[in-house]
Coordinates of C-alpha atoms in Angstrom, one line a residue:
Chain C
M1 CA -44.5 19.7 -85.7
S2 CA -48.1 20.3 -84.8
T3 CA -51.0 20.1 -87.2
I4 CA -52.8 23.4 -87.8
I5 CA -56.5 22.9 -88.6
T6 CA -58.1 25.3 -91.1
Q7 CA -61.7 26.1 -91.8
D8 CA -61.4 24.1 -95.0
D9 CA -60.3 21.1 -93.0
I10 CA -63.4 21.5 -90.8
K11 CA -65.7 21.8 -93.8
H12 CA -64.2 18.5 -95.2
L13 CA -64.8 16.9 -91.8
E14 CA -68.4 18.1 -91.7
K15 CA -68.9 16.4 -95.1
I16 CA -67.4 13.0 -94.0
S17 CA -69.1 13.1 -90.6
M18 CA -72.4 14.2 -92.1
I19 CA -72.7 16.9 -89.4
R20 CA -73.3 20.5 -90.2
L21 CA -71.8 23.2 -88.0
S22 CA -73.1 26.7 -87.6
D23 CA -70.6 29.5 -88.4
E24 CA -70.2 30.1 -84.7
E25 CA -69.6 26.4 -84.0
R26 CA -67.0 26.2 -86.8
N27 CA -65.2 29.3 -85.5
T28 CA -65.0 27.8 -82.0
F29 CA -64.1 24.3 -83.2
T30 CA -61.3 25.1 -85.6
P31 CA -58.7 26.3 -83.0
Q32 CA -60.0 23.7 -80.5
L33 CA -59.3 20.8 -82.9
T34 CA -55.8 22.2 -83.4
S35 CA -55.2 22.2 -79.6
I36 CA -56.7 18.7 -79.2
L37 CA -54.4 17.3 -81.8
E38 CA -51.5 19.2 -80.2
Y39 CA -52.3 17.4 -77.0
V40 CA -52.6 13.9 -78.4
E41 CA -49.5 14.3 -80.6
K42 CA -47.4 13.9 -77.4
L43 CA -47.8 10.2 -78.0
G44 CA -45.1 10.7 -80.6
E45 CA -42.7 10.7 -77.6
V46 CA -43.5 7.1 -76.8
D47 CA -41.4 4.4 -78.6
T48 CA -43.9 2.0 -80.1
K49 CA -41.5 0.2 -82.5
D50 CA -42.7 -3.5 -82.9
V51 CA -45.5 -2.9 -80.3
P52 CA -48.7 -4.7 -81.3
E53 CA -52.0 -2.8 -81.3
T54 CA -54.7 -3.4 -78.6
T55 CA -58.1 -3.3 -80.2
Q56 CA -59.9 -5.1 -77.3
V57 CA -59.0 -6.2 -73.8
T58 CA -61.1 -9.4 -73.2
G59 CA -59.2 -11.7 -75.6
I60 CA -62.5 -13.2 -76.7
V61 CA -62.5 -14.2 -80.4
N62 CA -65.3 -15.3 -82.7
V63 CA -68.4 -15.2 -80.6
L64 CA -70.9 -17.3 -82.5
R65 CA -74.4 -18.7 -82.0
E66 CA -76.6 -21.1 -83.8
D67 CA -78.4 -19.7 -86.8
E68 CA -81.9 -20.1 -85.3
V69 CA -85.0 -18.1 -86.0
K70 CA -86.1 -16.2 -82.8
P71 CA -88.8 -13.7 -82.1
T72 CA -87.9 -10.2 -83.0
F73 CA -89.7 -6.8 -83.3
T74 CA -93.0 -6.7 -85.0
Q75 CA -93.4 -4.2 -87.8
E76 CA -95.4 -2.1 -85.4
Q77 CA -92.7 -2.1 -82.8
A78 CA -90.0 -1.3 -85.3
L79 CA -92.0 1.7 -86.6
A80 CA -93.1 2.9 -83.1
N81 CA -90.4 5.6 -82.9
A82 CA -90.4 6.6 -86.6
P83 CA -90.7 10.3 -87.0
E84 CA -92.9 9.6 -90.0
Q85 CA -94.2 6.5 -91.6
E86 CA -96.5 5.4 -94.4
R87 CA -98.0 2.0 -95.2
G88 CA -95.6 0.2 -92.9
Y89 CA -92.4 2.0 -94.2
F90 CA -90.2 4.6 -92.7
K91 CA -90.9 7.9 -94.5
I92 CA -88.3 10.6 -95.3
R93 CA -88.4 13.6 -97.7
G94 CA -88.2 12.5 -101.3
S95 CA -84.8 13.0 -102.9
L96 CA -84.5 10.6 -105.9
K97 CA -86.9 12.6 -108.0
N98 CA -84.5 15.6 -108.0
I99 CA -81.6 13.4 -109.2
A100 CA -83.8 12.1 -112.0
A101 CA -84.7 15.6 -113.0
D102 CA -81.0 16.5 -113.2
A103 CA -80.1 13.6 -115.3
Chain G
M1 CA -85.9 10.0 -40.9
N2 CA -84.8 9.9 -44.6
L3 CA -85.1 6.3 -45.7
A4 CA -83.0 7.1 -48.8
R5 CA -80.0 7.4 -46.5
K6 CA -80.3 3.8 -45.3
T7 CA -78.1 1.0 -46.7
I8 CA -79.5 -2.0 -48.6
P9 CA -79.2 -4.4 -45.6
E10 CA -80.9 -1.8 -43.3
L11 CA -83.8 -1.5 -45.7
R12 CA -83.9 -5.3 -46.2
T13 CA -84.4 -5.7 -42.5
M14 CA -87.1 -3.1 -42.4
L15 CA -89.0 -4.7 -45.3
D16 CA -88.6 -8.3 -44.2
S17 CA -89.7 -7.5 -40.6
K18 CA -92.7 -5.7 -42.0
E19 CA -91.7 -2.6 -40.2
I20 CA -92.5 -0.9 -43.5
S21 CA -94.2 -2.0 -46.8
V22 CA -92.7 -1.7 -50.2
R23 CA -95.4 0.9 -51.1
E24 CA -94.7 3.0 -48.0
L25 CA -90.9 2.8 -48.7
T26 CA -91.4 3.7 -52.4
N27 CA -93.7 6.6 -51.6
S28 CA -91.3 7.9 -49.0
I29 CA -88.4 7.8 -51.5
L30 CA -90.6 9.4 -54.2
Q31 CA -91.2 12.3 -51.7
Q32 CA -87.4 12.7 -51.2
V33 CA -87.0 12.7 -55.0
Q34 CA -89.6 15.4 -55.6
Q35 CA -88.6 17.5 -52.6
K36 CA -85.0 17.8 -53.6
D37 CA -85.0 17.7 -57.3
G38 CA -85.8 21.4 -57.7
D39 CA -82.3 22.1 -56.4
L40 CA -80.4 19.0 -57.5
K41 CA -81.9 18.4 -60.9
S42 CA -80.9 14.7 -60.8
F43 CA -83.9 13.3 -62.6
L44 CA -85.0 13.4 -66.2
T45 CA -88.0 11.1 -65.7
I46 CA -89.7 10.3 -62.4
F47 CA -92.2 7.4 -62.3
S48 CA -95.5 7.9 -60.4
E49 CA -96.7 5.5 -57.7
K50 CA -99.3 4.4 -60.2
E51 CA -96.7 3.5 -62.8
L52 CA -94.7 1.7 -60.2
S53 CA -97.6 -0.2 -58.8
P54 CA -97.1 -3.5 -60.6
A55 CA -93.5 -3.6 -59.5
I56 CA -94.4 -2.6 -55.9
D57 CA -97.1 -5.3 -55.7
A58 CA -94.8 -8.0 -57.2
A59 CA -92.0 -7.1 -54.7
Q60 CA -94.4 -7.1 -51.7
K61 CA -95.7 -10.5 -52.8
A62 CA -92.1 -11.9 -53.1
I63 CA -91.3 -10.6 -49.6
D64 CA -94.6 -12.0 -48.1
E65 CA -93.8 -15.4 -49.7
G66 CA -90.2 -15.4 -48.4
K67 CA -88.8 -15.2 -51.9
A68 CA -87.1 -11.8 -51.6
T69 CA -83.6 -11.2 -53.0
D70 CA -81.2 -8.6 -51.4
L71 CA -82.8 -5.9 -53.7
T72 CA -86.5 -6.8 -53.6
G73 CA -88.6 -3.8 -52.9
I74 CA -85.7 -1.4 -52.6
P75 CA -86.0 1.8 -54.7
C76 CA -83.2 3.1 -56.9
S77 CA -82.5 5.4 -59.9
V78 CA -80.8 4.4 -63.2
K79 CA -78.9 6.6 -65.6
D80 CA -80.9 7.6 -68.6
I81 CA -78.5 5.6 -70.8
F82 CA -80.3 2.3 -70.2
N83 CA -83.1 1.3 -72.5
M84 CA -86.1 0.4 -70.4
V85 CA -89.0 -0.9 -72.5
G86 CA -91.9 1.5 -72.9
T87 CA -90.1 4.4 -71.1
R88 CA -88.4 7.5 -72.6
T89 CA -84.7 7.0 -72.9
T90 CA -82.7 10.1 -73.9
A91 CA -79.0 9.8 -72.9
S92 CA -79.6 13.5 -72.1
A93 CA -79.6 14.2 -75.8
K94 CA -82.4 16.3 -77.4
I95 CA -82.2 14.2 -80.6
L96 CA -83.7 11.3 -78.5
D97 CA -86.2 13.6 -76.6
N98 CA -89.2 11.5 -77.7
Y99 CA -87.5 8.1 -78.0
I100 CA -89.5 5.4 -76.3
A101 CA -87.2 2.3 -75.7
P102 CA -88.6 -0.7 -77.6
Y103 CA -86.5 -3.2 -75.6
E104 CA -84.9 -3.7 -72.2
S105 CA -81.2 -3.4 -71.3
T106 CA -79.8 -6.4 -69.5
V107 CA -78.9 -4.4 -66.5
T108 CA -82.4 -3.0 -65.9
S109 CA -83.9 -6.4 -66.7
R110 CA -81.7 -8.0 -64.1
L111 CA -82.5 -5.3 -61.5
K112 CA -86.2 -5.7 -62.1
N113 CA -86.0 -9.5 -61.9
A114 CA -84.3 -9.1 -58.5
G115 CA -87.3 -7.0 -57.4
A116 CA -85.7 -3.6 -57.5
I117 CA -88.0 -0.6 -57.8
I118 CA -86.6 1.8 -60.4
V119 CA -88.2 5.1 -59.4
G120 CA -86.7 7.2 -62.2
K121 CA -84.1 7.9 -64.8
V122 CA -81.3 10.3 -64.0
N123 CA -79.3 13.0 -65.8
M124 CA -75.9 12.6 -67.4
D125 CA -73.7 14.3 -69.9
A126 CA -75.3 14.1 -73.3
W127 CA -74.3 10.7 -74.8
A128 CA -72.0 10.4 -71.7
H129 CA -69.7 12.9 -73.3
G130 CA -68.3 14.7 -70.3
S131 CA -67.4 14.7 -66.7
S132 CA -69.8 17.1 -65.1
T133 CA -73.3 16.7 -66.6
E134 CA -72.8 20.2 -68.2
T135 CA -73.1 18.8 -71.7
S136 CA -76.6 17.5 -70.9
D137 CA -79.2 19.0 -73.3
Y138 CA -81.5 19.3 -70.2
G139 CA -79.0 21.3 -68.1
P140 CA -76.6 20.3 -65.4
S141 CA -77.3 18.4 -62.2
H142 CA -76.1 20.0 -59.0
N143 CA -73.7 18.8 -56.3
P144 CA -75.5 18.4 -52.9
W145 CA -72.3 19.5 -51.1
D146 CA -72.5 22.9 -52.9
I147 CA -75.2 23.4 -55.4
T148 CA -73.1 26.0 -57.4
R149 CA -70.9 23.0 -58.3
H150 CA -71.5 20.1 -60.6
P151 CA -71.7 16.5 -59.3
G152 CA -69.1 15.1 -61.7
G153 CA -70.1 13.0 -64.7
S154 CA -71.1 11.5 -66.9
S155 CA -73.2 9.6 -64.3
G156 CA -73.7 12.8 -62.4
G157 CA -77.5 12.4 -61.9
S158 CA -76.8 9.0 -60.4
A159 CA -74.3 10.6 -58.0
S160 CA -76.4 13.6 -57.0
S161 CA -79.5 11.4 -56.5
V162 CA -77.5 9.1 -54.0
A163 CA -75.4 11.8 -52.3
G164 CA -78.3 14.2 -52.1
G165 CA -80.4 11.6 -50.2
Q166 CA -83.0 11.1 -53.0
V167 CA -82.5 7.3 -53.5
P168 CA -80.5 4.6 -51.6
Y169 CA -78.4 3.7 -54.7
S170 CA -78.1 4.2 -58.5
V171 CA -76.7 2.3 -61.4
G172 CA -74.6 4.2 -64.0
T173 CA -72.0 3.5 -66.6
E174 CA -68.4 4.3 -67.0
T175 CA -66.2 4.6 -70.1
A176 CA -63.3 6.2 -68.3
G177 CA -64.3 7.7 -65.0
S178 CA -68.0 8.2 -65.4
I179 CA -68.8 6.1 -62.3
R180 CA -65.7 6.6 -60.1
G181 CA -65.5 10.3 -60.9
P182 CA -69.0 11.4 -59.8
A183 CA -68.8 9.1 -56.8
A184 CA -65.6 10.9 -55.7
A185 CA -67.0 14.3 -56.4
T186 CA -70.1 13.7 -54.2
G187 CA -68.6 11.6 -51.4
I188 CA -70.1 8.2 -52.3
T189 CA -68.8 4.8 -53.4
G190 CA -68.6 3.9 -57.2
F191 CA -67.6 0.5 -58.5
K192 CA -66.6 -0.2 -62.1
G193 CA -65.9 -3.8 -63.0
T194 CA -63.6 -5.4 -65.5
Y195 CA -64.6 -4.6 -69.0
G196 CA -67.1 -7.3 -70.1
R197 CA -68.2 -8.1 -66.5
V198 CA -71.5 -6.3 -66.8
S199 CA -73.4 -6.5 -70.1
R200 CA -73.6 -3.5 -72.4
Y201 CA -76.8 -4.8 -74.1
G202 CA -79.3 -1.9 -74.2
V203 CA -76.8 0.7 -73.0
I204 CA -76.6 3.6 -75.5
A205 CA -73.1 3.3 -76.7
M206 CA -70.2 5.8 -76.2
G207 CA -66.9 4.0 -76.5
S208 CA -67.7 0.3 -77.1
S209 CA -64.3 -1.1 -76.2
L210 CA -64.6 0.6 -72.8
D211 CA -68.2 1.1 -71.7
S212 CA -68.9 -0.7 -68.3
P213 CA -72.1 -0.3 -66.2
G214 CA -71.8 -0.3 -62.4
P215 CA -73.3 0.9 -59.1
L216 CA -73.0 4.2 -57.2
T217 CA -73.8 3.5 -53.5
R218 CA -73.4 4.5 -49.9
T219 CA -71.1 1.6 -49.0
V220 CA -68.8 -0.9 -50.6
E221 CA -71.1 -3.6 -49.2
D222 CA -74.0 -2.2 -51.2
A223 CA -71.9 -1.9 -54.3
A224 CA -70.8 -5.5 -54.1
T225 CA -74.4 -6.6 -53.6
I226 CA -75.6 -4.8 -56.7
M227 CA -72.7 -6.3 -58.7
K228 CA -74.0 -9.7 -57.8
Y229 CA -77.3 -9.0 -59.6
I230 CA -76.1 -7.1 -62.6
S231 CA -72.9 -9.0 -63.5
G232 CA -72.5 -12.3 -65.3
H233 CA -72.3 -13.5 -68.9
D234 CA -75.0 -12.2 -71.3
A235 CA -75.4 -13.9 -74.7
H236 CA -76.8 -10.5 -76.0
D237 CA -73.4 -8.9 -75.7
G238 CA -70.5 -10.4 -77.7
T239 CA -67.9 -8.8 -75.5
S240 CA -69.4 -10.1 -72.3
I241 CA -66.9 -12.3 -70.4
Q242 CA -67.6 -16.0 -69.8
E243 CA -68.0 -15.7 -66.0
S244 CA -70.9 -16.3 -63.7
A245 CA -72.2 -13.4 -61.6
L246 CA -69.8 -11.9 -59.1
N247 CA -70.3 -13.3 -55.6
I248 CA -68.0 -11.2 -53.5
D249 CA -67.3 -12.4 -50.0
L250 CA -66.4 -9.3 -48.0
S251 CA -66.1 -11.1 -44.7
A252 CA -63.1 -13.1 -46.0
R253 CA -60.7 -10.2 -45.2
K254 CA -60.6 -8.6 -41.8
D255 CA -57.5 -6.4 -42.1
L256 CA -54.9 -5.5 -44.6
K257 CA -52.0 -7.6 -43.3
G258 CA -49.8 -8.8 -46.2
L259 CA -51.5 -6.5 -48.7
K260 CA -49.0 -4.7 -51.0
I261 CA -50.3 -1.4 -52.3
G262 CA -48.6 0.3 -55.3
I263 CA -48.5 4.1 -55.6
S264 CA -46.9 6.4 -58.2
N265 CA -45.8 10.0 -57.5
D266 CA -47.3 11.2 -60.9
Y267 CA -50.7 10.4 -59.4
F268 CA -50.2 12.7 -56.4
S269 CA -48.4 15.7 -57.8
G270 CA -48.5 18.2 -60.7
A271 CA -52.1 18.9 -61.6
I272 CA -53.4 17.2 -58.4
Q273 CA -54.9 19.6 -55.9
P274 CA -52.8 19.5 -52.7
G275 CA -55.9 18.9 -50.4
V276 CA -56.9 16.0 -52.6
S277 CA -53.4 14.4 -52.4
A278 CA -53.3 15.0 -48.6
R279 CA -56.7 13.2 -47.9
V280 CA -55.6 10.2 -50.0
K281 CA -52.2 10.0 -48.3
E282 CA -54.0 10.1 -44.9
A283 CA -56.2 7.2 -46.1
L284 CA -53.0 5.3 -47.1
E285 CA -51.7 5.8 -43.5
V286 CA -54.9 4.3 -42.2
M287 CA -54.4 1.3 -44.5
K288 CA -50.8 1.0 -43.3
S289 CA -52.0 0.9 -39.7
L290 CA -54.3 -1.9 -40.8
G291 CA -51.3 -3.9 -42.0
A292 CA -50.8 -2.8 -45.6
E293 CA -47.3 -2.2 -47.1
I294 CA -46.9 0.7 -49.5
R295 CA -44.5 0.5 -52.4
E296 CA -43.6 3.2 -55.0
V297 CA -44.0 1.7 -58.5
E298 CA -43.0 3.1 -62.0
M299 CA -45.9 3.9 -64.3
L300 CA -46.2 5.6 -67.7
N301 CA -47.1 9.3 -67.4
P302 CA -50.9 9.4 -67.0
E303 CA -51.1 12.1 -69.6
Y304 CA -50.3 9.5 -72.3
A305 CA -53.3 7.5 -71.2
V306 CA -55.5 10.7 -71.6
A307 CA -54.1 11.1 -75.1
V308 CA -54.8 7.4 -75.9
Y309 CA -58.3 7.7 -74.5
T310 CA -59.1 10.9 -76.4
I311 CA -58.2 9.2 -79.7
V312 CA -59.7 5.8 -79.1
C313 CA -62.9 7.0 -77.5
R314 CA -63.6 9.7 -80.0
S315 CA -63.0 7.3 -82.8
E316 CA -65.6 4.9 -81.3
V317 CA -67.9 7.8 -80.7
S318 CA -67.8 8.8 -84.4
S319 CA -68.6 5.3 -85.3
N320 CA -71.4 4.9 -82.7
L321 CA -73.1 8.2 -83.5
A322 CA -73.0 7.5 -87.2
R323 CA -76.1 5.4 -86.7
Y324 CA -78.2 8.5 -85.7
T325 CA -79.9 9.5 -88.9
G326 CA -83.3 10.7 -87.6
T327 CA -85.2 8.4 -90.0
R328 CA -86.0 5.3 -87.8
Y329 CA -86.3 7.1 -84.5
G330 CA -85.3 10.4 -82.9
T331 CA -86.0 14.0 -83.8
F332 CA -85.8 15.0 -87.4
K333 CA -85.9 18.2 -89.5
N334 CA -88.5 18.5 -92.2
D335 CA -86.4 20.9 -94.4
P336 CA -86.4 20.5 -98.2
V337 CA -83.7 18.2 -99.5
Q338 CA -81.9 17.6 -102.7
T339 CA -80.4 14.2 -101.9
V340 CA -80.6 11.6 -99.2
Y341 CA -77.3 13.0 -98.0
D342 CA -79.1 16.2 -97.1
V343 CA -81.6 14.2 -95.1
F344 CA -78.9 12.9 -92.8
M345 CA -77.0 16.2 -92.7
N346 CA -80.1 18.1 -91.6
N347 CA -81.2 15.6 -89.0
R348 CA -77.7 15.2 -87.5
S349 CA -77.3 19.0 -87.1
I350 CA -79.5 18.5 -84.1
F351 CA -76.6 17.0 -82.1
G352 CA -75.3 19.1 -79.3
F353 CA -71.9 20.8 -79.8
E354 CA -69.9 18.3 -77.6
A355 CA -71.3 15.4 -79.7
K356 CA -70.4 17.2 -82.9
R357 CA -66.9 18.0 -81.5
R358 CA -66.2 14.4 -80.4
S359 CA -67.6 12.8 -83.5
M360 CA -65.7 15.0 -85.8
T361 CA -62.4 14.6 -83.9
G362 CA -63.0 10.9 -84.2
S363 CA -63.6 11.2 -88.0
Y364 CA -60.4 13.2 -88.3
V365 CA -58.1 10.7 -86.5
L366 CA -59.6 7.8 -88.5
S367 CA -59.5 9.5 -91.9
K368 CA -57.2 8.6 -94.7
G369 CA -53.6 9.7 -94.1
Y370 CA -54.0 10.2 -90.4
Y371 CA -55.0 6.7 -89.2
D372 CA -51.4 5.5 -88.6
K373 CA -50.3 8.7 -86.9
Y374 CA -53.2 8.8 -84.4
Y375 CA -55.4 5.7 -84.2
R376 CA -52.7 3.0 -84.8
K377 CA -50.3 4.9 -82.5
A378 CA -52.9 5.1 -79.7
Q379 CA -53.7 1.4 -80.0
Q380 CA -50.0 0.6 -79.7
V381 CA -49.6 2.8 -76.6
R382 CA -52.8 1.1 -75.2
T383 CA -50.7 -2.1 -75.3
L384 CA -48.0 -0.5 -73.3
I385 CA -50.5 0.7 -70.7
R386 CA -51.7 -2.9 -70.3
Q387 CA -48.1 -4.1 -70.0
D388 CA -47.5 -1.5 -67.4
Y389 CA -50.3 -2.9 -65.2
D390 CA -49.2 -6.5 -65.9
K391 CA -45.7 -5.5 -64.6
I392 CA -46.8 -3.7 -61.4
F393 CA -49.3 -6.4 -60.4
Q394 CA -46.4 -8.8 -60.2
D395 CA -45.1 -6.7 -57.3
V396 CA -48.2 -5.3 -55.7
D397 CA -51.8 -6.5 -55.1
V398 CA -53.6 -3.2 -55.8
F399 CA -52.8 0.3 -57.2
I400 CA -54.1 3.3 -55.3
S401 CA -54.4 7.0 -56.2
P402 CA -56.8 9.9 -55.9
T403 CA -59.8 9.3 -58.1
L404 CA -60.1 12.9 -59.5
P405 CA -57.3 15.6 -59.6
N406 CA -59.7 18.2 -58.1
I407 CA -62.8 18.7 -56.1
A408 CA -65.9 19.4 -58.2
E409 CA -65.7 22.7 -60.1
V410 CA -68.2 25.5 -60.1
I411 CA -70.7 24.9 -63.0
G412 CA -69.7 26.8 -66.1
D413 CA -66.0 27.0 -65.3
A414 CA -64.9 24.2 -67.7
L415 CA -67.2 24.6 -70.6
N416 CA -64.7 26.2 -72.9
N417 CA -62.0 23.6 -72.4
P418 CA -62.4 21.2 -75.3
L419 CA -60.6 18.5 -73.3
F420 CA -62.2 19.1 -69.9
G421 CA -63.9 15.7 -69.9
E422 CA -60.7 13.9 -70.5
M423 CA -58.5 16.0 -68.1
A424 CA -60.9 15.3 -65.2
D425 CA -60.3 11.6 -66.0
L426 CA -56.5 12.0 -65.9
L427 CA -56.0 9.5 -63.1
I428 CA -58.6 7.0 -64.4
C429 CA -57.9 6.8 -68.1
A430 CA -55.1 4.3 -67.9
S431 CA -57.1 1.7 -65.9
A432 CA -60.1 2.2 -68.2
M433 CA -58.0 1.7 -71.3
A434 CA -56.6 -1.5 -69.7
G435 CA -60.2 -2.7 -69.0
I436 CA -59.4 -3.4 -65.3
P437 CA -61.6 -2.9 -62.3
G438 CA -61.6 0.1 -59.9
I439 CA -63.6 1.2 -56.9
S440 CA -63.7 4.8 -55.5
V441 CA -64.4 5.4 -51.8
P442 CA -64.8 8.7 -50.0
V443 CA -61.7 9.7 -47.8
G444 CA -62.9 13.0 -46.3
L445 CA -63.2 16.6 -47.3
T446 CA -61.1 19.5 -48.5
E447 CA -62.6 23.0 -48.8
N448 CA -65.8 21.3 -47.5
M449 CA -66.0 19.2 -50.7
P450 CA -65.6 15.4 -50.8
V451 CA -62.4 13.6 -52.0
G452 CA -62.3 10.1 -53.4
M453 CA -59.6 7.5 -53.4
Q454 CA -59.6 4.7 -56.1
I455 CA -58.4 1.2 -55.6
I456 CA -57.5 -0.6 -58.8
G457 CA -56.8 -4.3 -59.3
P458 CA -55.9 -6.7 -62.1
A459 CA -58.6 -7.9 -64.6
K460 CA -61.3 -9.9 -62.8
A461 CA -59.9 -9.0 -59.3
E462 CA -63.2 -7.2 -58.3
E463 CA -63.4 -9.3 -55.1
R464 CA -59.9 -8.2 -54.0
I465 CA -60.4 -4.5 -54.5
A466 CA -63.9 -4.6 -52.9
Q467 CA -62.5 -6.4 -49.8
V468 CA -59.7 -3.8 -49.4
A469 CA -62.2 -1.0 -49.8
H470 CA -64.5 -2.6 -47.3
V471 CA -61.8 -3.0 -44.7
Y472 CA -60.9 0.7 -45.1
Q473 CA -64.6 1.7 -44.9
T474 CA -65.1 -0.4 -41.8
A475 CA -62.2 1.4 -40.1
T476 CA -63.4 4.9 -41.1
E477 CA -66.5 7.1 -41.0
F478 CA -66.1 9.2 -44.2
H479 CA -68.8 7.3 -46.1
K480 CA -71.2 8.4 -43.4
L481 CA -70.7 12.2 -44.0
V482 CA -73.9 13.8 -45.2
P483 CA -74.2 17.2 -47.0
A484 CA -75.8 19.6 -44.5
N485 CA -78.7 20.9 -46.6
Y486 CA -79.7 17.6 -48.1
E487 CA -80.0 15.2 -45.2

């Protein structure tokens, strides 16, 4: 039984993905996600009873290093690509004041 | 004479004998880049002679002092997925249009230390999401064999820059097919190592359990040479395998006597274009005449691997793209906001459609209630794929198939297929999911377009597959074919 994706499902996905689609993108993507899921659901044919999951292929576990202080970005380097900055901070549009006003 | 058509050892001889200087060679390559890029659109950033001057001078000094490596003074391109300190690094995504890398990837750092002259950064599918460069926010690159067609992807700019005679070699990355695929589509050699063989540090991430950098070259010999410099353990990458750099000895095998090659009918029929199957079967005949034995092996249907790849990779994409908020770097929208949530929502709406599509598919299969059905199931089938290879490599030394199911398509034909990227990787997904190495070599033309054959081996068997590919290439001339309009 295939999964049918609705526009409401897509709106929920936009929320959890923090991605906004245009109406046109939403109309295109809704049937496409249905067909993508239809394709991947063929894995249901494969018997995986008692098969362990593979999450990585190298077999490497617990890669650790000494907790040493090493040179890292200066404040200037860290801010070099910031769209906006002020007094050494990343700057974004204020939002907390609106919440305070609602409270 | 186009010096970009020379192999690495040929250029090495010219530089070491002082037949040409590093500056002359670099300028000659820059001229090829400029001359052909109007048609091929391989490059996103081209460095000027002035910008390259420190590297040119350092390379010439090393040569003059007898301290040259194999790569010293030889120009190349790299995919715009590698952070190179102080240079624009976009991954072909508009959201990173003005991002200047603040640090250096291990791959480019090792290339530079070896004296390579990186003349520019080349186009790719945006975020490496695709198999044609058509999802690039800067438009597609073009296949030098027929410029109405794409060069494959995602390392398509790497492929068009090498196949089109702009540079002698390029370094790209592969998640599932992004090196081997474009190499096949443009008639060159592409080498993807075992996962963890080449460091991912400083590579803009797509599917972190899969991403593997590697070379696109004119010959197997060149590919093995580049691997020697970019491979080897890197403390900056926790998934880097504990091995020293690959030092492949191609001279150790002169023929294919005693080599057992596995093939599977599913990899030659069905969706595979007849001309593609035919060229690869002819190549197998050549390998037989060189002493190899061909055995039919039982493999899982490759479509299951495509489904596993779709789920696993899109899940990893949704996680990796979650870090792009447009606050610390990248493009941002200065629209009014109510909450910090709106800040992220606004900035992330700049993603291209393919990035949105993949990210949201990943979010779906990972979300509450669907995780077991999709993600866990895919990770279980991934285990079966690995067991499949463990089983066949008890009987055969290598597995061989066409690299791509088709020749490169006309640009625009695949855009509305939401799984095009994955379907193009039909024959590659299984080995990518298993993290094992593969090399694609050209085996001739069909409909005047190149066909590639891939040779796959067990984990860490890069030397074996490179030797087999080299013996084949030594016995054939297909890697010397040059597209007529781009000599």
